[in-house]
Amino acid sequence: MTAVLTRHHDVLAALHAPEQFSNKVSSHLNVPNGMDGAEHKAFRALIEPFFSDVVLTQFQPKLQVVIDELLDNLDAHDDVEIMATLGHPFALRAQCAFMGWPVALEQRLTEWMAAQNAATLKQDRPALRALADEFSHIVVEQFERARRGLTDPESVTSQLTQLRLSGEPLPDDYLVSIVRNWTVGELGTIAAAVGSIVGFLAQNPVVQKQLRAAPMHIDHAIDEILRLDAPLLTNRRRTTCPVGFGDQSFEANTTVAIDWRAANTDPEVFVEPRQFKWDRDPHLNLLYGAGVHVCPGKPLAQLELGLFTRSLLNKFETIRLGEQPFERAQPPRGGYRKIWVKFNH
Ligand code: HEM
C-alpha cells in the first residue's frame, strides 16, 4: 500500500527535501517531473522560458479567440453540462492553440483523451500502453511537420524542436515526454479546474457579484476556489532513506503519495478550511506545489483560468445550478464528473 502525506506541514517538509523524497518513482521517462537533482535542474531550465511573460502575452489574443468561440457557440437556453461543453473542450483547444497545433488535431486528441480517461479509470494497463504509443505518434508527427518548416517557426512546437542540451538536440522521446507532461496530466487538471470554478460561482452568487464588480480579484478568488476543490489530487515521491515525521515513519524505498486536497484543507493551517475566505495567506496555498518541482505552468494555467472566468462573468449576468444534481469525479480525477448550470435564467 502507498503511504500518504496529508498534513500541510509534512507535505511542505517533503517538497523541500528532494534528496530524501525522490521524484524517480516509475521507470518511465517523465521530463521533468520524474527527475531529480542536476538532471531535473537542466530540463527545468529548458522548459521554463515557454511560460515567460513574453510568450504568454503573445498567446493571450489567441486564447481569447478560443474562449469567445466556445462561449458564443454555447446553447444557453437549456441547462448546460459544464464539463462536456466547456471544461474538456476549453482545456484541449487552449492547449492546441498554445502548442500551435492544427485545428484538425483537436478531434483526434478528443478521442484519444476519452479512451485515456476510460483506461485510467479501469486501470487497463495494456490499453494505457497502446494509448501512450499513439500519443507519441501524434506528437512526433507534429515535430516532423515543424522540422519540415510546415509550422509557424515561432510556435511552441517549432521552438521545442530547437532545444539543445550540451549543444545536442533533444531526442524525440524526451520531447514527447515534455509534451506528455504538459498535455496528458494538465488537460485533465485544467478541465477539472473549469468545472470547479463554474460550480463554485453557480453556488455562490455573492462571490459572483463581488467579482463582477472587482474583476481584478478573479485570480485570487480562483486560487482559493481551487484550494477548496483540488483539480489535481496527488503526486508521488520515493524515499531514498528512512524518514520520520511525527508519528509517521517510512522505510527507504517507500512510495509516498502527496495528498494535495488534504494538505490544502488542513485545519491546523487553514481556519474553517472548507470555507471560501478572501483573506487567506496565498503563500500557504499548495495548489501549484512548492520546492524544486513547483508547477512551471502556473502562469499559463492562471492566464487560461483567469481569462476564461472573466469572459464568462462578462457574458452572463447570472450563473446558477441547473435542475439535475451534479456528480463528483472519482479519484484520480478531481472536481466534477458532470455539473449542470443555468446561464441568464
Ligand atoms: C490548474 C492547473 C494546474 C495545477 C493545479 C497544477 C499543479 C501542479 C503541481 C501541484 C505540481 C507539482 C507536482 C509535484 O510536486 O510533483 C505541478 C508540476 C508541473 N506542472 Fe502543473 N499544474 C497546473 C497546470 C499546468 C500547466 C497548464 C502546465 C503546462 C502546460 C503544467 C506543467 C507542469 C509541469 C511540467 C510540472 C512538473 C514540474 C517539475 O517536476 O519540475 N501545469 N503542477
Coordinates of C-alpha atoms and ligand atoms in Angstrom, one line a residue:
M1 CA 0.0 0.0 0.0
T2 CA 1.2 3.5 -0.8
A3 CA 1.9 5.7 2.2
V4 CA 0.1 9.1 2.1
L5 CA 1.2 12.6 3.3
T6 CA -1.9 14.5 4.3
R7 CA -0.7 17.2 6.7
H8 CA 0.3 20.6 5.3
H9 CA 3.5 20.6 7.4
D10 CA 4.6 17.1 6.3
V11 CA 3.8 17.8 2.6
L12 CA 5.8 21.0 2.7
A13 CA 8.7 19.3 4.5
A14 CA 8.8 16.5 1.9
L15 CA 8.6 19.0 -1.0
H16 CA 11.6 20.9 0.4
A17 CA 13.7 17.7 1.0
P18 CA 14.1 16.3 -2.6
E19 CA 17.3 14.4 -1.5
Q20 CA 15.1 12.3 0.8
F21 CA 11.9 12.3 -1.3
S22 CA 13.0 11.4 -4.9
N23 CA 10.7 12.0 -7.9
K24 CA 12.1 8.9 -9.6
V25 CA 9.1 6.8 -8.8
S26 CA 8.5 5.0 -12.0
S27 CA 10.8 3.6 -14.7
H28 CA 9.1 5.6 -17.4
L29 CA 10.7 8.7 -18.8
N30 CA 9.0 11.7 -17.3
V31 CA 10.6 15.1 -18.2
P32 CA 11.0 16.9 -15.9
N33 CA 8.6 15.6 -13.1
G34 CA 10.3 12.1 -12.8
M35 CA 13.8 13.6 -12.5
D36 CA 16.0 14.6 -9.6
G37 CA 19.0 16.9 -8.9
A38 CA 21.2 18.2 -11.7
E39 CA 19.3 16.4 -14.4
H40 CA 16.0 17.9 -13.2
K41 CA 17.5 21.4 -13.0
A42 CA 18.8 21.2 -16.6
F43 CA 15.4 20.2 -18.0
R44 CA 13.5 22.8 -15.9
A45 CA 15.8 25.5 -17.3
L46 CA 14.9 24.3 -20.8
I47 CA 11.1 24.4 -20.3
E48 CA 10.6 27.5 -18.0
P49 CA 11.1 30.0 -20.9
F50 CA 7.9 28.5 -22.6
F51 CA 5.9 30.1 -19.7
S52 CA 7.5 33.5 -19.7
D53 CA 5.6 36.8 -19.8
V54 CA 6.7 37.4 -23.4
V55 CA 5.3 34.0 -24.6
L56 CA 2.1 34.4 -22.6
T57 CA 1.5 38.0 -23.8
Q58 CA 1.7 36.7 -27.4
F59 CA -0.6 33.8 -26.6
Q60 CA -3.3 35.9 -24.8
P61 CA -5.2 37.1 -28.0
K62 CA -5.2 33.5 -29.4
L63 CA -6.6 32.3 -26.1
Q64 CA -9.3 35.0 -26.1
V65 CA -10.4 33.7 -29.6
V66 CA -10.7 30.2 -28.2
I67 CA -12.8 31.4 -25.2
D68 CA -15.1 33.7 -27.3
E69 CA -15.8 30.9 -29.8
L70 CA -16.7 28.5 -27.0
L71 CA -18.9 31.0 -25.2
D72 CA -20.5 32.4 -28.4
N73 CA -21.5 28.9 -29.5
L74 CA -22.9 27.9 -26.2
D75 CA -26.6 27.0 -26.3
A76 CA -27.6 28.5 -23.0
H77 CA -31.4 28.2 -23.5
D78 CA -31.4 24.9 -21.5
D79 CA -29.2 23.8 -18.6
V80 CA -25.6 23.4 -19.7
E81 CA -23.4 20.5 -18.7
I82 CA -20.2 22.3 -18.0
M83 CA -17.6 19.5 -18.3
A84 CA -18.7 18.4 -21.7
T85 CA -19.4 21.8 -23.2
L86 CA -16.7 24.0 -21.6
G87 CA -14.3 22.1 -19.3
H88 CA -12.8 19.5 -21.6
P89 CA -13.1 21.4 -24.9
F90 CA -11.6 24.5 -23.4
A91 CA -8.6 22.7 -21.9
L92 CA -8.0 20.9 -25.2
R93 CA -8.4 23.9 -27.5
A94 CA -6.4 26.2 -25.3
Q95 CA -3.6 23.6 -25.3
C96 CA -3.7 23.1 -29.1
A97 CA -3.6 26.9 -29.6
F98 CA -0.6 27.2 -27.1
M99 CA 1.3 24.4 -28.9
G100 CA 0.4 25.9 -32.4
W101 CA -1.2 22.6 -33.4
P102 CA -3.7 22.5 -36.4
V103 CA -7.4 22.6 -35.5
A104 CA -7.8 19.2 -37.2
L105 CA -5.8 17.6 -34.4
E106 CA -8.4 18.5 -31.8
Q107 CA -10.8 15.7 -32.9
R108 CA -8.1 13.1 -32.8
L109 CA -6.9 14.3 -29.3
T110 CA -10.5 14.4 -28.1
E111 CA -11.0 10.8 -29.0
W112 CA -7.6 9.9 -27.5
M113 CA -8.5 11.7 -24.2
A114 CA -11.8 9.8 -24.0
A115 CA -10.0 6.5 -24.4
Q116 CA -7.3 7.5 -22.0
N117 CA -9.9 8.5 -19.3
A118 CA -11.7 5.2 -19.7
A119 CA -8.5 3.2 -19.5
T120 CA -7.2 5.2 -16.5
L121 CA -10.5 4.6 -14.5
K122 CA -10.3 0.9 -15.3
Q123 CA -6.5 0.8 -14.7
D124 CA -6.4 -1.1 -18.0
R125 CA -2.6 -1.4 -18.4
P126 CA -2.4 -2.9 -21.9
A127 CA -4.8 -0.2 -23.2
L128 CA -2.8 2.5 -21.4
R129 CA 0.4 1.3 -23.1
A130 CA -1.2 1.3 -26.5
L131 CA -2.5 4.8 -25.9
A132 CA 0.9 6.0 -24.8
D133 CA 2.3 4.8 -28.1
E134 CA -0.5 6.5 -30.0
F135 CA 0.2 9.8 -28.2
S136 CA 3.9 9.6 -29.1
H137 CA 3.0 9.0 -32.7
I138 CA 0.6 12.1 -32.8
V139 CA 3.2 14.3 -31.2
V140 CA 6.2 13.1 -33.3
E141 CA 4.1 13.9 -36.4
Q142 CA 3.8 17.5 -35.2
F143 CA 7.6 17.7 -34.6
E144 CA 8.2 16.4 -38.1
R145 CA 5.9 19.0 -39.5
A146 CA 7.8 21.7 -37.6
R147 CA 11.2 20.3 -38.8
R148 CA 9.9 20.4 -42.5
G149 CA 9.0 24.1 -42.0
L150 CA 5.2 23.4 -42.2
T151 CA 4.6 25.1 -38.8
D152 CA 5.0 28.7 -37.7
P153 CA 8.7 28.9 -36.7
E154 CA 7.6 31.0 -33.6
S155 CA 5.2 28.3 -32.4
V156 CA 5.9 26.4 -29.2
T157 CA 6.1 23.1 -31.1
S158 CA 8.8 24.6 -33.5
Q159 CA 10.7 26.1 -30.6
L160 CA 10.7 22.7 -28.8
T161 CA 12.4 21.1 -31.8
Q162 CA 15.1 23.8 -31.5
L163 CA 16.0 23.0 -27.9
R164 CA 19.6 22.0 -27.2
L165 CA 21.2 20.4 -24.1
S166 CA 25.0 20.5 -24.1
G167 CA 24.8 21.5 -27.7
E168 CA 22.8 18.4 -28.8
P169 CA 19.2 18.5 -30.0
L170 CA 16.8 16.6 -27.6
P171 CA 15.8 13.1 -28.8
D172 CA 12.2 12.7 -29.8
D173 CA 11.3 10.5 -26.7
Y174 CA 12.4 13.4 -24.4
L175 CA 10.4 16.0 -26.5
V176 CA 7.4 13.7 -26.4
S177 CA 7.7 13.3 -22.7
I178 CA 7.8 17.1 -22.2
V179 CA 4.7 17.5 -24.2
R180 CA 3.1 14.5 -22.4
N181 CA 3.7 16.2 -19.1
W182 CA 2.0 19.4 -20.4
T183 CA -0.8 17.6 -22.1
V184 CA -1.8 14.3 -20.6
G185 CA -1.6 15.5 -17.0
E186 CA -2.6 19.0 -17.4
L187 CA -5.6 18.8 -19.7
G188 CA -7.5 16.9 -17.0
T189 CA -6.3 19.4 -14.4
I190 CA -7.5 22.5 -16.4
A191 CA -10.8 20.8 -17.3
A192 CA -11.4 19.9 -13.6
A193 CA -10.5 23.5 -12.6
V194 CA -13.0 25.0 -15.0
G195 CA -15.8 22.7 -13.6
S196 CA -14.9 23.6 -10.0
I197 CA -14.8 27.4 -10.8
V198 CA -18.1 27.4 -12.6
G199 CA -19.7 25.1 -10.0
F200 CA -18.5 27.3 -7.2
L201 CA -19.8 30.5 -8.8
A202 CA -23.1 28.9 -9.5
Q203 CA -23.5 28.1 -5.8
N204 CA -22.1 31.4 -4.5
P205 CA -23.9 34.4 -6.0
V206 CA -22.3 36.8 -3.6
V207 CA -18.8 36.0 -4.8
Q208 CA -20.1 36.2 -8.4
K209 CA -21.3 39.7 -7.7
Q210 CA -18.1 40.7 -6.0
L211 CA -16.0 39.5 -8.9
R212 CA -18.2 41.3 -11.5
A213 CA -17.7 44.5 -9.5
A214 CA -14.0 43.9 -9.0
P215 CA -12.6 41.6 -11.7
M216 CA -9.0 42.4 -10.6
H217 CA -9.6 39.9 -7.8
I218 CA -10.5 37.0 -10.1
D219 CA -7.1 35.3 -10.0
H220 CA -7.0 35.5 -6.2
A221 CA -10.5 34.0 -6.0
I222 CA -9.7 31.2 -8.4
D223 CA -6.7 30.1 -6.2
E224 CA -8.9 30.0 -3.2
I225 CA -11.7 28.1 -5.1
L226 CA -9.2 25.5 -6.2
R227 CA -7.7 25.3 -2.7
L228 CA -11.1 24.1 -1.6
D229 CA -11.7 21.8 -4.6
A230 CA -8.4 20.4 -5.8
P231 CA -8.2 19.8 -9.6
L232 CA -5.0 17.7 -9.1
L233 CA -5.3 15.2 -6.3
T234 CA -1.9 13.5 -5.9
N235 CA 1.7 13.3 -6.9
R236 CA 4.2 10.7 -5.8
R237 CA 7.7 10.5 -4.2
R238 CA 10.0 7.7 -3.3
T239 CA 12.0 7.8 -0.1
T240 CA 15.8 7.5 -0.6
C241 CA 16.5 6.7 3.2
P242 CA 14.4 6.0 6.3
V243 CA 12.4 9.2 7.1
G244 CA 10.3 10.1 10.2
F245 CA 7.6 12.8 10.6
G246 CA 5.9 13.0 14.0
D247 CA 4.1 9.6 14.4
Q248 CA 4.7 8.5 10.8
S249 CA 7.9 6.8 9.6
F250 CA 8.9 5.4 6.2
E251 CA 11.5 2.8 5.3
A252 CA 13.9 3.7 2.4
N253 CA 12.3 3.0 -1.0
T254 CA 8.7 3.6 0.1
T255 CA 6.4 5.2 -2.4
V256 CA 4.7 8.1 -0.8
A257 CA 1.6 10.0 -2.2
I258 CA 1.3 13.7 -1.6
D259 CA -2.4 14.4 -1.0
W260 CA -2.8 18.0 -2.2
R261 CA -6.5 18.2 -1.3
A262 CA -5.9 17.1 2.3
A263 CA -2.9 19.4 2.7
N264 CA -4.7 22.3 1.3
T265 CA -7.6 21.9 3.7
D266 CA -5.5 21.0 6.8
P267 CA -7.4 22.6 9.8
E268 CA -4.1 23.2 11.5
V269 CA -3.2 25.7 8.8
F270 CA -6.5 26.9 7.4
V271 CA -9.1 28.3 9.8
E272 CA -12.5 26.9 8.7
P273 CA -10.7 25.1 5.9
R274 CA -13.8 24.3 3.8
Q275 CA -15.0 27.9 3.7
F276 CA -14.1 30.4 0.9
K277 CA -12.2 33.3 2.5
W278 CA -10.8 36.4 0.9
D279 CA -8.1 37.0 3.5
R280 CA -6.1 33.8 3.3
D281 CA -2.3 33.9 3.1
P282 CA -1.6 32.9 -0.6
H283 CA 1.8 31.5 0.3
L284 CA 0.1 28.7 2.3
N285 CA -1.9 27.5 -0.7
L286 CA -0.2 24.4 -2.2
L287 CA -2.4 24.4 -5.4
Y288 CA 0.7 24.7 -7.6
G289 CA 3.0 22.7 -5.3
A290 CA 6.3 24.1 -3.8
G291 CA 10.0 23.4 -3.8
V292 CA 12.0 22.5 -6.9
H293 CA 9.1 20.8 -8.7
V294 CA 6.7 23.7 -8.2
C295 CA 4.4 24.0 -11.2
P296 CA 6.3 25.8 -14.1
G297 CA 3.0 26.0 -16.0
K298 CA 1.4 28.1 -13.2
P299 CA 1.5 31.4 -15.2
L300 CA -0.2 29.7 -18.2
A301 CA -2.8 28.0 -16.0
Q302 CA -3.6 31.3 -14.3
L303 CA -3.9 33.1 -17.6
E304 CA -6.2 30.4 -19.1
L305 CA -8.4 30.2 -16.0
G306 CA -8.4 33.9 -15.3
L307 CA -9.4 34.9 -18.8
F308 CA -12.0 32.2 -19.0
T309 CA -13.6 33.3 -15.8
R310 CA -13.5 37.0 -16.7
S311 CA -15.1 36.3 -20.1
L312 CA -17.8 34.0 -18.5
L313 CA -18.8 36.6 -15.9
N314 CA -18.9 39.3 -18.6
K315 CA -21.1 37.3 -20.9
F316 CA -23.7 36.1 -18.4
E317 CA -25.4 38.2 -15.7
T318 CA -26.4 35.2 -13.7
I319 CA -25.0 31.7 -13.2
R320 CA -27.0 29.2 -11.2
L321 CA -27.0 25.5 -10.7
G322 CA -29.2 23.5 -13.2
E323 CA -32.0 21.1 -12.3
Q324 CA -30.1 17.9 -12.4
P325 CA -27.9 17.1 -9.4
F326 CA -24.2 17.2 -10.1
E327 CA -21.9 14.2 -10.0
R328 CA -18.4 14.5 -8.4
A329 CA -15.4 13.0 -10.2
Q330 CA -13.8 9.9 -8.8
P331 CA -10.1 9.7 -8.0
P332 CA -7.7 10.0 -9.7
R333 CA -9.8 12.9 -11.1
G334 CA -10.6 16.0 -9.1
G335 CA -13.6 18.3 -9.4
Y336 CA -16.9 17.3 -11.1
R337 CA -17.7 14.5 -13.5
K338 CA -20.9 16.3 -14.5
I339 CA -22.4 19.6 -13.4
W340 CA -25.4 21.4 -15.0
V341 CA -25.7 25.2 -14.9
K342 CA -28.3 27.8 -15.9
F343 CA -27.0 30.9 -17.6
N344 CA -29.1 34.1 -17.5
H345 CA -32.4 32.5 -16.4
Ligands
HEM1 C1 -4.9 24.4 -12.6 C2 -3.9 24.0 -13.3 C3 -2.6 23.3 -12.7 C4 -2.4 22.9 -11.4 C5 -3.3 22.9 -10.2 C6 -1.0 22.4 -11.4 C7 -0.4 21.8 -10.3 C8 0.9 21.3 -10.3 C9 1.5 20.8 -9.1 C10 0.9 20.7 -7.7 C11 2.8 20.4 -9.5 C12 3.9 19.8 -8.6 C13 4.0 18.3 -8.8 C14 5.0 17.7 -7.8 O1 5.5 18.3 -6.9 O2 5.3 16.5 -8.1 C15 2.9 20.7 -10.9 C16 4.0 20.4 -11.7 C17 4.1 20.6 -13.0 N1 3.2 21.2 -13.8 FE1 1.4 22.0 -13.2 N2 -0.5 22.5 -12.7 C18 -1.4 23.1 -13.5 C19 -1.3 23.4 -14.8 C20 -0.2 23.2 -15.6 C21 0.0 23.5 -17.0 C22 -1.0 24.3 -17.8 C23 1.2 23.1 -17.4 C24 1.9 23.2 -18.7 C25 1.3 23.3 -19.8 C26 1.9 22.5 -16.2 C27 3.1 21.9 -16.2 C28 3.7 21.2 -15.1 C29 5.0 20.6 -15.1 C30 5.9 20.4 -16.4 C31 5.2 20.1 -13.8 C32 6.4 19.3 -13.3 C33 7.5 20.3 -12.8 C34 8.7 19.6 -12.2 O3 8.7 18.4 -11.9 O4 9.7 20.3 -12.1 N3 1.0 22.6 -15.1 N4 1.7 21.2 -11.4

